[in-house]
XYZ file of C-alpha atoms in Angstrom:
744
model
C -6.537 -12.771 35.000
C -9.056 -10.015 34.131
C -7.878 -6.484 34.792
C -9.868 -4.228 37.147
C -11.228 -0.937 35.768
C -8.947 1.108 38.034
C -5.906 -0.832 36.841
C -6.736 0.095 33.242
C -5.911 3.720 34.056
C -3.043 3.310 36.507
C -0.141 3.823 34.084
C -1.812 6.401 31.814
C -1.284 10.144 31.633
C -4.229 12.418 32.407
C -5.081 13.058 28.694
C -4.889 9.313 28.027
C -7.201 8.612 30.971
C -9.668 11.200 29.634
C -9.654 9.514 26.215
C -10.161 6.047 27.723
C -13.018 7.031 30.065
C -15.005 9.267 27.714
C -18.304 7.403 27.493
C -21.016 8.600 25.121
C -20.848 11.157 22.333
C -18.314 11.856 19.548
C -14.626 11.932 20.465
C -11.607 13.071 18.441
C -8.225 11.902 19.759
C -5.365 13.782 18.099
C -2.570 11.315 18.733
C 0.923 12.507 17.876
C 3.561 10.070 16.661
C 4.661 7.667 19.398
C 2.058 8.929 21.874
C 0.719 5.499 22.832
C -2.487 5.568 20.783
C -2.736 1.778 20.506
C -2.600 1.557 24.279
C -5.369 4.166 24.536
C -7.615 2.418 21.987
C -7.244 -1.021 23.571
C -7.720 0.348 27.083
C -10.820 2.209 25.885
C -12.317 -0.994 24.453
C -11.557 -2.816 27.714
C -12.995 0.079 29.757
C -16.241 0.030 27.749
C -16.539 -3.719 28.392
C -16.026 -3.080 32.121
C -18.899 -0.560 32.006
C -21.213 -3.330 30.847
C -21.197 -2.645 27.103
C -21.695 -5.934 25.279
C -18.795 -7.056 23.051
C -21.144 -7.360 20.063
C -21.991 -3.651 20.420
C -18.362 -2.516 19.949
C -16.638 -2.159 16.578
C -12.960 -1.176 16.302
C -11.413 -0.529 12.880
C -7.800 -0.034 11.864
C -5.815 -0.191 8.613
C -3.583 -3.284 8.646
C -4.095 -6.895 9.665
C -1.002 -6.660 11.851
C -2.412 -3.671 13.770
C -5.806 -5.382 14.106
C -4.121 -8.542 15.393
C -2.110 -6.584 17.943
C -5.274 -4.813 19.153
C -7.107 -8.119 19.524
C -4.263 -9.611 21.554
C -3.983 -6.588 23.832
C -7.733 -6.406 24.481
C -7.817 -10.149 25.127
C -5.000 -9.769 27.674
C -7.106 -7.168 29.483
C -10.485 -8.910 29.113
C -9.910 -12.600 28.275
C -12.438 -14.297 26.023
C -14.042 -11.109 24.710
C -15.599 -11.255 21.245
C -15.187 -7.621 20.202
C -15.163 -7.112 16.430
C -11.723 -5.682 15.639
C -10.703 -5.593 11.975
C -9.465 -3.566 9.046
C -11.929 -1.614 6.907
C -11.574 -4.145 4.081
C -12.087 -7.116 6.394
C -15.144 -5.380 7.822
C -16.511 -4.901 4.301
C -15.862 -8.526 3.387
C -17.519 -9.781 6.563
C -20.579 -7.564 6.138
C -20.953 -8.737 2.539
C -20.649 -12.396 3.573
C -23.362 -11.859 6.207
C -25.723 -9.494 4.419
C -24.789 -9.819 0.740
C -27.838 -11.898 -0.158
C -30.025 -8.867 0.642
C -28.411 -7.098 -2.298
C -28.221 -10.129 -4.575
C -24.627 -11.141 -3.776
C -23.707 -14.810 -3.316
C -21.720 -15.168 -0.064
C -19.155 -17.437 -1.771
C -17.780 -14.564 -3.846
C -14.105 -14.493 -4.793
C -11.975 -11.451 -3.929
C -9.711 -10.544 -6.846
C -6.333 -8.967 -6.201
C -4.591 -6.334 -8.350
C -3.178 -8.903 -10.814
C -6.629 -10.403 -11.270
C -8.085 -6.934 -11.793
C -5.572 -6.281 -14.561
C -6.582 -9.496 -16.335
C -10.288 -8.647 -16.151
C -9.623 -5.112 -17.392
C -7.676 -6.579 -20.312
C -10.609 -8.870 -21.141
C -12.944 -5.861 -20.886
C -10.771 -3.838 -23.271
C -10.903 -6.683 -25.777
C -14.679 -6.992 -25.354
C -15.034 -3.253 -26.019
C -12.750 -3.447 -29.055
C -10.331 -0.932 -27.525
C -6.607 -1.065 -28.244
C -4.708 -1.180 -24.944
C -1.497 0.300 -26.360
C -2.417 3.893 -25.509
C -3.874 3.154 -22.077
C -2.562 0.105 -20.227
C -4.887 -2.237 -18.272
C -2.972 -1.262 -15.134
C -3.694 2.439 -15.624
C -7.363 1.858 -16.430
C -7.696 -0.504 -13.460
C -6.211 2.167 -11.209
C -8.727 4.722 -12.513
C -11.614 2.324 -11.844
C -10.307 1.758 -8.313
C -10.123 5.507 -7.723
C -13.689 5.913 -9.003
C -14.914 3.270 -6.568
C -13.133 4.913 -3.644
C -14.991 8.113 -4.588
C -18.260 6.105 -4.708
C -18.766 6.730 -8.426
C -20.851 4.051 -10.136
C -20.121 3.291 -13.825
C -23.105 5.459 -14.789
C -22.083 8.366 -12.573
C -18.472 8.139 -13.722
C -19.597 8.177 -17.376
C -21.689 11.308 -16.784
C -18.658 13.180 -15.415
C -16.011 11.937 -17.867
C -14.712 14.680 -20.125
C -11.482 13.741 -21.885
C -10.600 10.749 -24.048
C -8.996 8.797 -21.186
C -11.942 9.129 -18.775
C -14.401 8.276 -21.565
C -12.356 5.146 -22.276
C -12.344 4.243 -18.574
C -16.127 4.767 -18.404
C -16.648 2.361 -21.308
C -14.399 -0.290 -19.755
C -15.727 0.233 -16.193
C -19.262 -0.935 -17.093
C -17.994 -4.069 -18.893
C -15.524 -4.769 -16.084
C -18.274 -4.682 -13.449
C -20.424 -7.075 -15.481
C -17.530 -9.521 -15.776
C -17.043 -9.382 -12.005
C -20.751 -10.025 -11.463
C -20.763 -12.947 -13.899
C -17.895 -14.533 -11.958
C -19.448 -13.788 -8.535
C -16.283 -11.851 -7.805
C -15.369 -8.572 -6.133
C -12.181 -6.618 -6.461
C -10.344 -5.141 -3.475
C -12.054 -1.746 -3.840
C -15.506 -3.360 -3.916
C -15.055 -4.325 -0.268
C -15.498 -0.639 0.593
C -17.477 0.570 -2.420
C -20.395 -1.866 -2.153
C -20.895 -1.613 1.658
C -20.693 2.199 1.477
C -23.293 2.428 -1.294
C -25.472 -0.165 0.434
C -25.447 1.785 3.718
C -26.284 4.932 1.774
C -29.206 3.402 -0.157
C -30.575 0.693 2.154
C -31.943 2.522 5.193
C -33.266 -0.651 6.828
C -29.864 -2.346 6.846
C -28.109 0.894 7.839
C -30.359 1.341 10.888
C -29.935 -2.323 11.827
C -26.127 -2.073 11.807
C -26.182 1.319 13.525
C -28.190 -0.213 16.386
C -25.823 -3.183 16.512
C -22.585 -1.168 16.722
C -23.305 1.236 19.564
C -19.648 2.212 20.025
C -17.425 2.617 16.961
C -13.681 3.309 17.166
C -11.647 4.150 14.068
C -7.842 4.248 14.156
C -5.736 6.141 11.582
C -8.762 8.260 10.723
C -6.576 10.701 8.783
C -6.130 8.015 6.104
C -9.819 7.353 5.405
C -11.133 7.843 1.867
C -14.659 8.731 0.719
C -15.937 5.147 0.976
C -14.472 4.602 4.447
C -15.816 7.959 5.580
C -19.289 7.021 4.313
C -19.218 3.662 6.126
C -18.133 5.332 9.373
C -20.753 8.085 9.195
C -23.643 5.769 8.248
C -22.879 3.445 11.173
C -23.015 6.353 13.656
C -26.055 8.405 12.635
C -28.321 7.151 15.433
C -25.765 5.995 17.991
C -23.321 8.918 17.881
C -20.663 7.203 19.958
C -17.898 7.541 17.402
C -14.300 7.756 18.591
C -11.721 8.521 15.917
C -7.990 8.486 16.507
C -5.479 10.032 14.151
C -2.927 12.642 13.300
C -3.209 14.945 10.265
C 0.602 15.050 10.165
C 0.615 11.334 9.328
C -1.906 11.347 6.469
C 0.083 9.709 3.649
C -2.399 7.955 1.363
C -3.759 10.799 -0.767
C -2.563 8.926 -3.865
C -5.062 6.142 -3.171
C -7.964 8.393 -2.260
C -7.556 9.274 1.428
C -8.811 12.741 2.330
C -7.097 14.638 5.128
C -10.211 16.807 5.410
C -12.036 13.887 7.046
C -10.053 14.433 10.236
C -9.562 18.179 9.862
C -13.351 18.625 9.509
C -14.393 16.163 12.222
C -15.555 19.014 14.464
C -17.670 20.309 11.583
C -19.342 16.901 11.254
C -19.750 16.667 15.038
C -19.984 20.180 16.535
C -20.354 18.684 20.026
C -17.258 16.506 19.686
C -14.795 16.327 22.528
C -11.191 16.817 21.378
C -8.266 15.350 23.323
C -4.651 15.814 22.216
C -1.969 13.240 23.033
C 1.323 15.042 22.520
C 3.661 13.157 24.829
C 5.979 10.955 22.796
C 7.238 7.712 24.368
C 9.250 6.518 21.374
C 11.878 8.968 20.188
C 14.670 11.147 21.529
C 14.265 14.949 21.767
C 16.700 15.382 18.849
C 14.591 13.188 16.550
C 11.367 14.933 17.554
C 12.921 18.368 17.068
C 14.081 17.467 13.559
C 10.745 15.886 12.565
C 8.768 18.813 14.006
C 10.931 21.341 12.140
C 10.072 19.625 8.853
C 6.334 19.161 9.425
C 5.935 22.749 10.663
C 6.221 23.842 7.017
C 2.832 22.255 6.249
C -0.337 24.353 6.305
C -2.961 21.566 6.332
C -2.548 20.418 9.920
C -3.571 20.910 13.530
C -0.525 22.359 15.273
C 0.837 20.523 18.282
C 4.179 20.112 19.996
C 5.695 16.662 20.451
C 7.137 16.377 23.968
C 9.160 13.601 25.563
C 10.921 12.689 28.801
C 13.397 10.463 26.933
C 17.138 11.065 27.202
C 18.729 13.488 24.725
C 20.447 10.769 22.697
C 22.458 11.102 19.497
C 21.983 14.020 17.085
C 20.103 13.432 13.846
C 22.639 12.986 11.042
C 22.439 13.849 7.343
C 24.773 11.588 5.338
C 25.767 12.689 1.822
C 27.351 10.072 -0.458
C 28.918 10.266 -3.908
C 26.412 7.849 -5.483
C 23.541 5.515 -4.731
C 25.972 2.587 -4.670
C 28.170 4.361 -2.128
C 25.065 5.184 -0.096
C 23.971 1.531 0.086
C 27.481 0.320 0.910
C 27.952 3.038 3.536
C 24.699 2.122 5.256
C 25.630 -1.583 5.253
C 29.034 -0.834 6.816
C 27.531 1.468 9.461
C 24.974 -1.150 10.462
C 27.636 -3.857 10.579
C 29.821 -1.668 12.808
C 26.904 -0.882 15.147
C 26.242 -4.611 15.589
C 29.944 -5.432 16.037
C 30.157 -2.721 18.704
C 27.159 -4.235 20.541
C 25.192 -0.998 20.188
C 22.331 -2.630 18.331
C 21.266 -5.968 16.886
C 20.503 -6.310 13.171
C 16.762 -6.443 13.942
C 17.036 -2.997 15.548
C 17.760 -1.402 12.168
C 15.348 -0.346 9.447
C 16.058 1.211 6.061
C 13.167 3.103 4.473
C 12.818 3.809 0.764
C 10.300 5.989 -1.066
C 9.589 3.172 -3.539
C 10.548 -0.492 -3.896
C 12.669 0.246 -6.993
C 15.289 1.757 -4.654
C 15.997 -1.508 -2.817
C 18.267 -3.032 -5.488
C 21.486 -1.297 -4.397
C 20.710 -2.081 -0.764
C 20.196 -5.775 -1.494
C 23.549 -5.944 -3.303
C 25.404 -4.060 -0.550
C 23.927 -6.166 2.248
C 24.820 -9.412 0.477
C 28.371 -8.247 -0.267
C 28.921 -7.130 3.330
C 27.288 -10.133 4.975
C 24.447 -8.129 6.538
C 21.262 -10.199 7.016
C 18.144 -8.417 5.740
C 14.520 -8.863 4.704
C 12.681 -6.887 2.057
C 9.153 -6.190 3.279
C 7.040 -6.010 0.138
C 3.805 -7.932 0.420
C 2.840 -11.584 0.200
C 5.509 -12.661 -2.299
C 5.111 -16.306 -1.222
C 1.486 -16.434 -2.396
C 2.361 -14.626 -5.638
C 4.624 -17.427 -6.870
C 3.325 -19.062 -10.020
C 2.852 -22.532 -8.538
C 1.013 -21.189 -5.484
C -1.280 -19.049 -7.621
C -2.078 -22.200 -9.633
C -3.146 -24.073 -6.497
C -5.039 -21.046 -5.165
C -6.989 -20.956 -8.456
C -8.201 -24.502 -7.718
C -9.189 -23.485 -4.200
C -11.070 -20.400 -5.395
C -12.936 -22.453 -7.989
C -13.913 -25.015 -5.340
C -15.420 -22.234 -3.220
C -16.891 -20.264 -6.129
C -17.625 -22.462 -9.176
C -18.542 -19.481 -11.384
C -15.080 -17.889 -10.963
C -14.128 -17.886 -14.653
C -10.687 -16.347 -14.092
C -9.685 -19.183 -11.759
C -11.109 -21.722 -14.228
C -8.889 -20.374 -17.008
C -5.814 -20.641 -14.790
C -6.454 -24.052 -13.225
C -7.991 -26.013 -16.091
C -4.697 -26.720 -17.856
C -2.358 -26.826 -14.814
C -1.043 -29.489 -15.051
C -1.454 -29.800 -18.813
C -4.602 -31.595 -19.944
C -4.390 -30.888 -23.671
C -6.776 -27.917 -23.424
C -5.586 -25.397 -25.996
C -6.390 -21.750 -26.567
C -8.817 -22.436 -29.435
C -10.796 -24.944 -27.366
C -11.055 -22.447 -24.504
C -12.314 -19.823 -26.959
C -15.067 -22.218 -28.095
C -15.920 -22.904 -24.454
C -16.070 -19.180 -23.645
C -18.267 -18.449 -26.664
C -20.750 -21.132 -25.599
C -20.713 -19.950 -21.955
C -21.352 -16.326 -22.937
C -24.123 -17.227 -25.361
C -25.894 -19.266 -22.687
C -24.996 -16.965 -19.771
C -23.369 -19.719 -17.743
C -19.949 -20.159 -16.163
C -17.022 -21.871 -17.879
C -17.156 -24.702 -15.351
C -20.829 -25.346 -16.102
C -20.117 -25.127 -19.838
C -17.401 -27.775 -19.434
C -20.139 -30.080 -18.172
C -22.092 -29.647 -21.450
C -19.383 -30.631 -23.930
C -21.810 -32.690 -25.997
C -23.372 -29.359 -27.047
C -20.038 -27.904 -28.176
C -18.941 -30.106 -31.109
C -16.048 -27.782 -31.978
C -14.190 -29.063 -28.894
C -12.706 -32.453 -29.740
C -10.058 -35.013 -28.826
C -7.659 -34.325 -25.961
C -9.234 -30.986 -25.156
C -12.663 -32.616 -24.817
C -11.291 -35.344 -22.543
C -9.260 -32.844 -20.504
C -12.220 -30.539 -19.883
C -14.475 -33.463 -18.953
C -11.938 -34.736 -16.412
C -11.411 -31.258 -14.999
C -15.166 -30.733 -14.547
C -15.409 -34.091 -12.728
C -12.386 -33.252 -10.542
C -13.808 -29.910 -9.338
C -17.197 -31.531 -8.636
C -15.488 -34.151 -6.440
C -13.317 -31.578 -4.652
C -16.363 -29.400 -3.932
C -17.816 -32.261 -1.896
C -14.932 -31.714 0.580
C -15.537 -27.943 0.878
C -16.225 -28.045 4.632
C -13.066 -30.030 5.409
C -10.110 -28.305 7.124
C -8.290 -26.033 4.626
C -5.045 -28.023 4.793
C -6.867 -31.260 3.876
C -8.462 -29.622 0.842
C -5.060 -28.403 -0.373
C -3.626 -31.927 -0.002
C -6.535 -33.286 -2.034
C -5.989 -30.683 -4.760
C -2.267 -31.466 -5.030
C -2.879 -35.223 -5.183
C -6.068 -35.500 -7.252
C -5.144 -32.811 -9.797
C -1.769 -34.417 -10.501
C 0.052 -31.201 -9.610
C 2.255 -32.844 -6.971
C 3.033 -35.782 -9.286
C 3.927 -33.388 -12.119
C 6.506 -31.564 -9.984
C 7.917 -34.795 -8.546
C 8.327 -36.384 -11.971
C 10.187 -33.410 -13.395
C 13.466 -33.868 -11.522
C 14.428 -30.246 -12.252
C 15.845 -28.268 -9.340
C 13.334 -25.469 -9.938
C 10.447 -27.921 -9.749
C 11.781 -29.355 -6.488
C 11.639 -25.815 -5.088
C 8.127 -25.373 -6.499
C 7.022 -28.596 -4.818
C 8.376 -27.297 -1.510
C 6.431 -24.068 -2.017
C 3.063 -25.707 -2.706
C 3.554 -28.071 0.226
C 4.310 -25.034 2.385
C 0.804 -23.846 1.464
C -0.436 -26.792 3.523
C 1.583 -25.586 6.504
C 0.285 -22.056 6.068
C -3.332 -23.258 5.995
C -2.745 -25.539 8.996
C -1.328 -22.673 11.085
C -4.172 -20.386 10.022
C -6.865 -22.897 10.986
C -5.134 -23.742 14.294
C -5.655 -20.148 15.498
C -9.428 -20.613 15.330
C -11.105 -23.987 14.826
C -14.068 -22.395 13.021
C -11.962 -21.093 10.123
C -12.766 -22.446 6.677
C -11.192 -22.491 3.225
C -13.163 -19.295 2.454
C -11.505 -17.587 5.434
C -8.042 -18.776 4.363
C -8.438 -17.388 0.842
C -9.793 -14.110 2.208
C -6.903 -13.482 4.587
C -4.388 -14.075 1.766
C -6.112 -11.556 -0.497
C -6.464 -8.916 2.216
C -2.857 -9.111 3.421
C -0.801 -5.897 3.246
C 2.942 -5.389 2.802
C 3.758 -5.270 6.493
C 1.822 -8.478 7.216
C 4.740 -10.417 5.712
C 7.241 -8.766 8.061
C 8.917 -11.162 10.495
C 9.859 -8.973 13.451
C 11.477 -11.896 15.310
C 14.091 -12.479 12.623
C 17.479 -10.952 13.487
C 17.968 -9.004 10.288
C 17.701 -5.482 8.902
C 14.195 -4.575 7.714
C 14.012 -2.802 4.345
C 10.612 -1.358 3.462
C 8.835 1.590 1.906
C 8.008 4.609 4.024
C 4.320 3.781 3.611
C 4.801 0.237 4.917
C 6.673 1.620 7.944
C 3.570 3.381 9.249
C 2.820 2.248 12.783
C 6.198 0.563 13.341
C 9.243 1.638 15.340
C 12.967 0.790 15.300
C 15.924 1.887 17.452
C 17.917 2.975 14.372
C 16.426 4.224 11.105
C 17.995 5.141 7.759
C 15.957 6.974 5.109
C 17.644 6.753 1.705
C 17.525 8.928 -1.424
C 16.265 12.110 0.208
C 16.562 14.000 -3.064
C 14.372 16.234 -5.198
C 12.368 14.054 -7.552
C 12.366 11.087 -5.151
C 11.421 12.531 -1.752
C 9.578 14.714 -2.555
C 8.523 12.751 -5.635
C 8.842 14.255 -9.081
C 5.100 14.461 -9.746
C 4.372 16.179 -6.441
C 6.391 19.281 -7.344
C 3.581 20.698 -9.465
C 1.065 20.818 -6.606
C 1.513 22.336 -3.119
C -0.899 19.796 -1.587
C 1.161 16.938 -3.011
C 4.348 18.475 -1.607
C 2.670 18.595 1.808
C 1.801 14.914 1.439
C 5.437 14.103 0.632
C 6.511 16.084 3.700
C 4.140 13.993 5.811
C 5.684 10.841 4.316
C 9.122 12.082 5.426
C 7.723 12.954 8.860
C 6.271 9.457 9.286
C 9.625 7.900 8.403
C 11.554 10.171 10.786
C 9.233 9.496 13.714
C 9.658 5.710 13.411
C 13.182 6.160 14.859
C 13.619 5.623 18.582
C 17.297 6.388 19.228
C 19.169 7.152 16.007
C 18.050 8.688 12.716
C 20.097 8.981 9.518
C 18.835 10.941 6.513
C 20.772 9.982 3.381
C 21.252 11.492 -0.059
C 23.761 11.166 -2.879
C 25.264 13.461 -5.493
C 24.564 11.047 -8.329
C 22.014 8.259 -8.617
C 21.265 5.562 -11.184
C 17.486 5.621 -11.296
C 14.967 4.367 -13.863
C 17.644 3.584 -16.398
C 19.364 6.953 -16.153
C 22.280 8.461 -14.270
C 20.962 11.575 -12.559
C 22.847 14.416 -10.911
C 20.878 14.574 -7.676
C 19.710 17.655 -5.803
C 19.323 17.342 -2.010
C 15.723 17.121 -0.841
C 14.090 20.393 0.145
C 13.202 18.671 3.419
C 16.878 18.465 4.376
C 17.023 22.249 4.321
C 14.066 22.467 6.683
C 15.963 20.676 9.440
C 17.172 22.586 12.540
C 20.738 23.848 12.729
C 21.866 21.293 15.343
C 21.516 18.412 12.863
C 24.925 16.939 11.992
C 25.727 17.008 8.260
C 28.415 14.468 7.397
C 29.963 14.220 3.944
C 30.700 10.577 3.137
C 32.307 11.300 -0.251
C 35.650 9.770 -1.164
C 37.314 13.214 -1.186
C 34.996 15.061 1.124
C 32.756 15.856 -1.826
C 33.737 19.492 -1.941
C 32.902 21.557 -5.000
C 32.411 25.271 -5.615
C 28.868 24.678 -6.864
C 27.896 22.642 -3.802
C 29.632 25.077 -1.441
C 27.688 27.941 -2.979
C 24.470 25.939 -2.646
C 25.149 25.009 0.980
C 26.234 28.490 2.029
C 23.292 30.270 0.386
C 20.480 31.747 2.444
C 18.000 29.209 3.834
C 15.143 30.981 2.039
C 16.798 30.407 -1.332
C 17.640 26.797 -0.498
C 14.045 26.162 0.527
C 12.620 27.679 -2.634
C 11.570 24.190 -3.715
C 8.251 25.074 -2.097
C 7.794 27.364 -5.113
C 7.619 24.176 -7.184
C 10.758 24.435 -9.220
C 10.248 27.877 -10.752
C 13.678 29.050 -9.586
C 17.029 28.067 -11.135
C 18.422 24.782 -9.831
C 22.118 24.568 -8.929
C 24.375 21.866 -10.289
C 25.085 19.168 -7.729
C 28.631 18.626 -9.015
C 30.960 20.710 -11.229
C 30.763 20.128 -14.946
C 32.352 21.220 -18.167
C 30.627 21.512 -21.517
C 29.718 23.480 -24.602
C 27.139 26.252 -24.460
C 24.381 26.262 -27.098
C 25.659 23.490 -29.403
C 24.304 23.090 -32.907
C 20.704 21.850 -32.797
C 21.564 18.874 -35.030
C 24.152 17.529 -32.561
C 21.728 16.666 -29.742
C 21.468 12.928 -29.074
C 19.276 10.714 -26.944
C 20.936 10.000 -23.603
C 22.992 13.222 -23.438
C 23.187 15.082 -20.143
C 22.336 18.779 -20.522
C 21.733 21.743 -18.246
C 18.871 24.213 -18.645
C 19.086 27.579 -16.918
C 15.696 27.129 -15.223
C 15.187 23.383 -14.805
C 18.767 22.332 -14.040
C 20.365 19.108 -15.214
C 18.451 16.480 -17.175
C 18.792 13.705 -19.731
C 17.627 13.938 -23.348
C 14.975 11.235 -23.660
C 13.909 11.763 -27.284
C 14.970 13.664 -30.426
C 12.782 13.956 -33.532
C 12.206 16.137 -36.568
C 14.595 18.142 -38.749
C 15.723 21.725 -39.160
C 13.468 24.340 -37.579
C 10.988 21.608 -36.590
C 13.549 19.525 -34.684
C 12.348 18.890 -31.102
C 14.013 17.389 -28.070
C 12.485 15.957 -24.908
C 14.453 16.287 -21.689
C 13.684 14.528 -18.418
C 14.753 16.653 -15.457
C 15.337 15.227 -11.977
C 13.082 17.778 -10.311
C 10.459 18.839 -12.824
C 9.787 15.869 -15.085
C 9.860 15.723 -18.876
C 9.845 18.921 -20.957
C 9.773 19.416 -24.768
C 11.771 22.149 -26.530
C 12.453 23.412 -30.066
C 16.091 22.387 -30.479
C 17.182 25.564 -32.258
C 15.553 27.867 -29.693
C 16.399 26.373 -26.314
C 19.566 27.437 -24.477
C 21.367 24.390 -23.141
C 24.798 23.327 -21.985
C 25.954 19.779 -22.703
C 27.227 18.387 -19.403
C 30.228 16.130 -18.991
C 31.815 15.130 -15.688
C 35.255 16.563 -15.030
């Protein structure tokens, strides 16, 4: 049943109603955490439709497929059968390029390469440039190229601004990398923003056409937009200035991948006539959780101040849990969750554990298994990353895009067809000399006499196989996958093996059929191209099964936009949250504080902030310092010591009882002495020749660290020390004042 316009507003607050019914002109909605922004956006789309705006004239953009899917479902519930374009920025870019790519010389059957593919192409580009990749890894160079694209820097523009050896190396590789993508009719993930943004900037005819088409543009999570996303948004709203952006500067957490908080902070500069509406009523969390989160975020300077208010019941106090070690922390969390479920306070699915990085999940996995606590690690599309599934996907990509050389190299000898490395090198040399794809070159084997015997037969059969499979391109995706498994011999290879691992692999590739079938069933018009695209564009949280009755373990970044009755944030320690690299830059510290704020405001009823005195991390045992953010919490937060003996120590007592200003001096970026987290005994200023790699030492300024390297002799002897809070430092061994630390 369609919803009447008046009913769209019935259960909204006055500020929400204002946001929904604002018609023409720019609108900035400052939506605090848990303030019902998704409801406002979907109601606004439905309200515009009720005013007679055509669905094709509305564009709504968000950041994850899950959020876009939820928006679509909600709008469809309000206005059944609508065809409003609701998508992520990357899906928007892909769709625009499929529709309009030919205007800029792009074949619509392009392949979208993921991060692993990018690394392989960068490695090929390094080899083509004759550059040794020992000093700079393909991953690092690929990341730099991605950052350049997000800043809309072409290879030429990047080269003109490169100054040091690393950026000059990146500039050299960037140009070759882009040519290799072009030759394979492929785009990387960043191209889905980079190319549309540059096209809208340079092609005025297309820009005006799209501007006229999208008369009302809504952008969610605007605080996380980067330069390319900002450019796309602005170019689509130059003529029709009906841009509504929704966001919260306090939840901007993607600076590391190019997002610019200034985009939302300066919105009123871009649109001086913008209407600004603040949604500060929180429907999610208890007053105690909001008070704690607000106390932390109030320390940031780059923000628009607002109070988070709620009518929710007071609830439990926020609790800080301090454990003896990371292992004790994981075990303690597992036992607490198990007790909460046994006491019928919560179900397993009501709990979430947030980590700053995926490397911190190992202890949690072990503890949950040992204590019989069901859990799921939310970390991307692991199913599609399995070797056997990537093999089959390479076939599918080559069927869609026959010039995809990367997919050719993966699929051509899976299963084995006797095609060796030397034969592939001959094939590549011929293809490059004649400027054709590897697949086309494999159809001209009579012109490549160096390829003989089994390799010649294998390549000929592979070329014939792909040609036959391409004739079925318009079939349902699941049928094409069945054909690939049967006609390639991949299914027969796994069946014939008899190995347990291969039985599992067979189950995985057959599950691809199920996945494609379910995908196509949602919309009968979906093709193999669409199936491959949705796999590539999936984010971490898209793999999250919220119906499963288990604890969800995920990064703080993946938790954005979600909510759970009970939340644990682990490893709230200097060097982890805030991260080690952030301590050198106040803006980075503010970003880390926003990350903590996002995690805290996911909690609905109970929030636990955890830290430990000692942590095994990155191959080292570190004496941990409590996060500066824990000292920014209000006084009514409960601090519970979970140590075996209460964890008391004179050093920690002195630290805890010190003035708040001193304890919060981490904002000064580590320039003050750091206290020891536990008591220690040791020798002051040992002989310079006695230092060894792996020793724990204390420096009067930087605190406790681990010697990571020792080299040289006599007066030239140097030592490198990695500190928990300030990174790696190098000292002259005979000059530096250190104490060798040993546990009592």
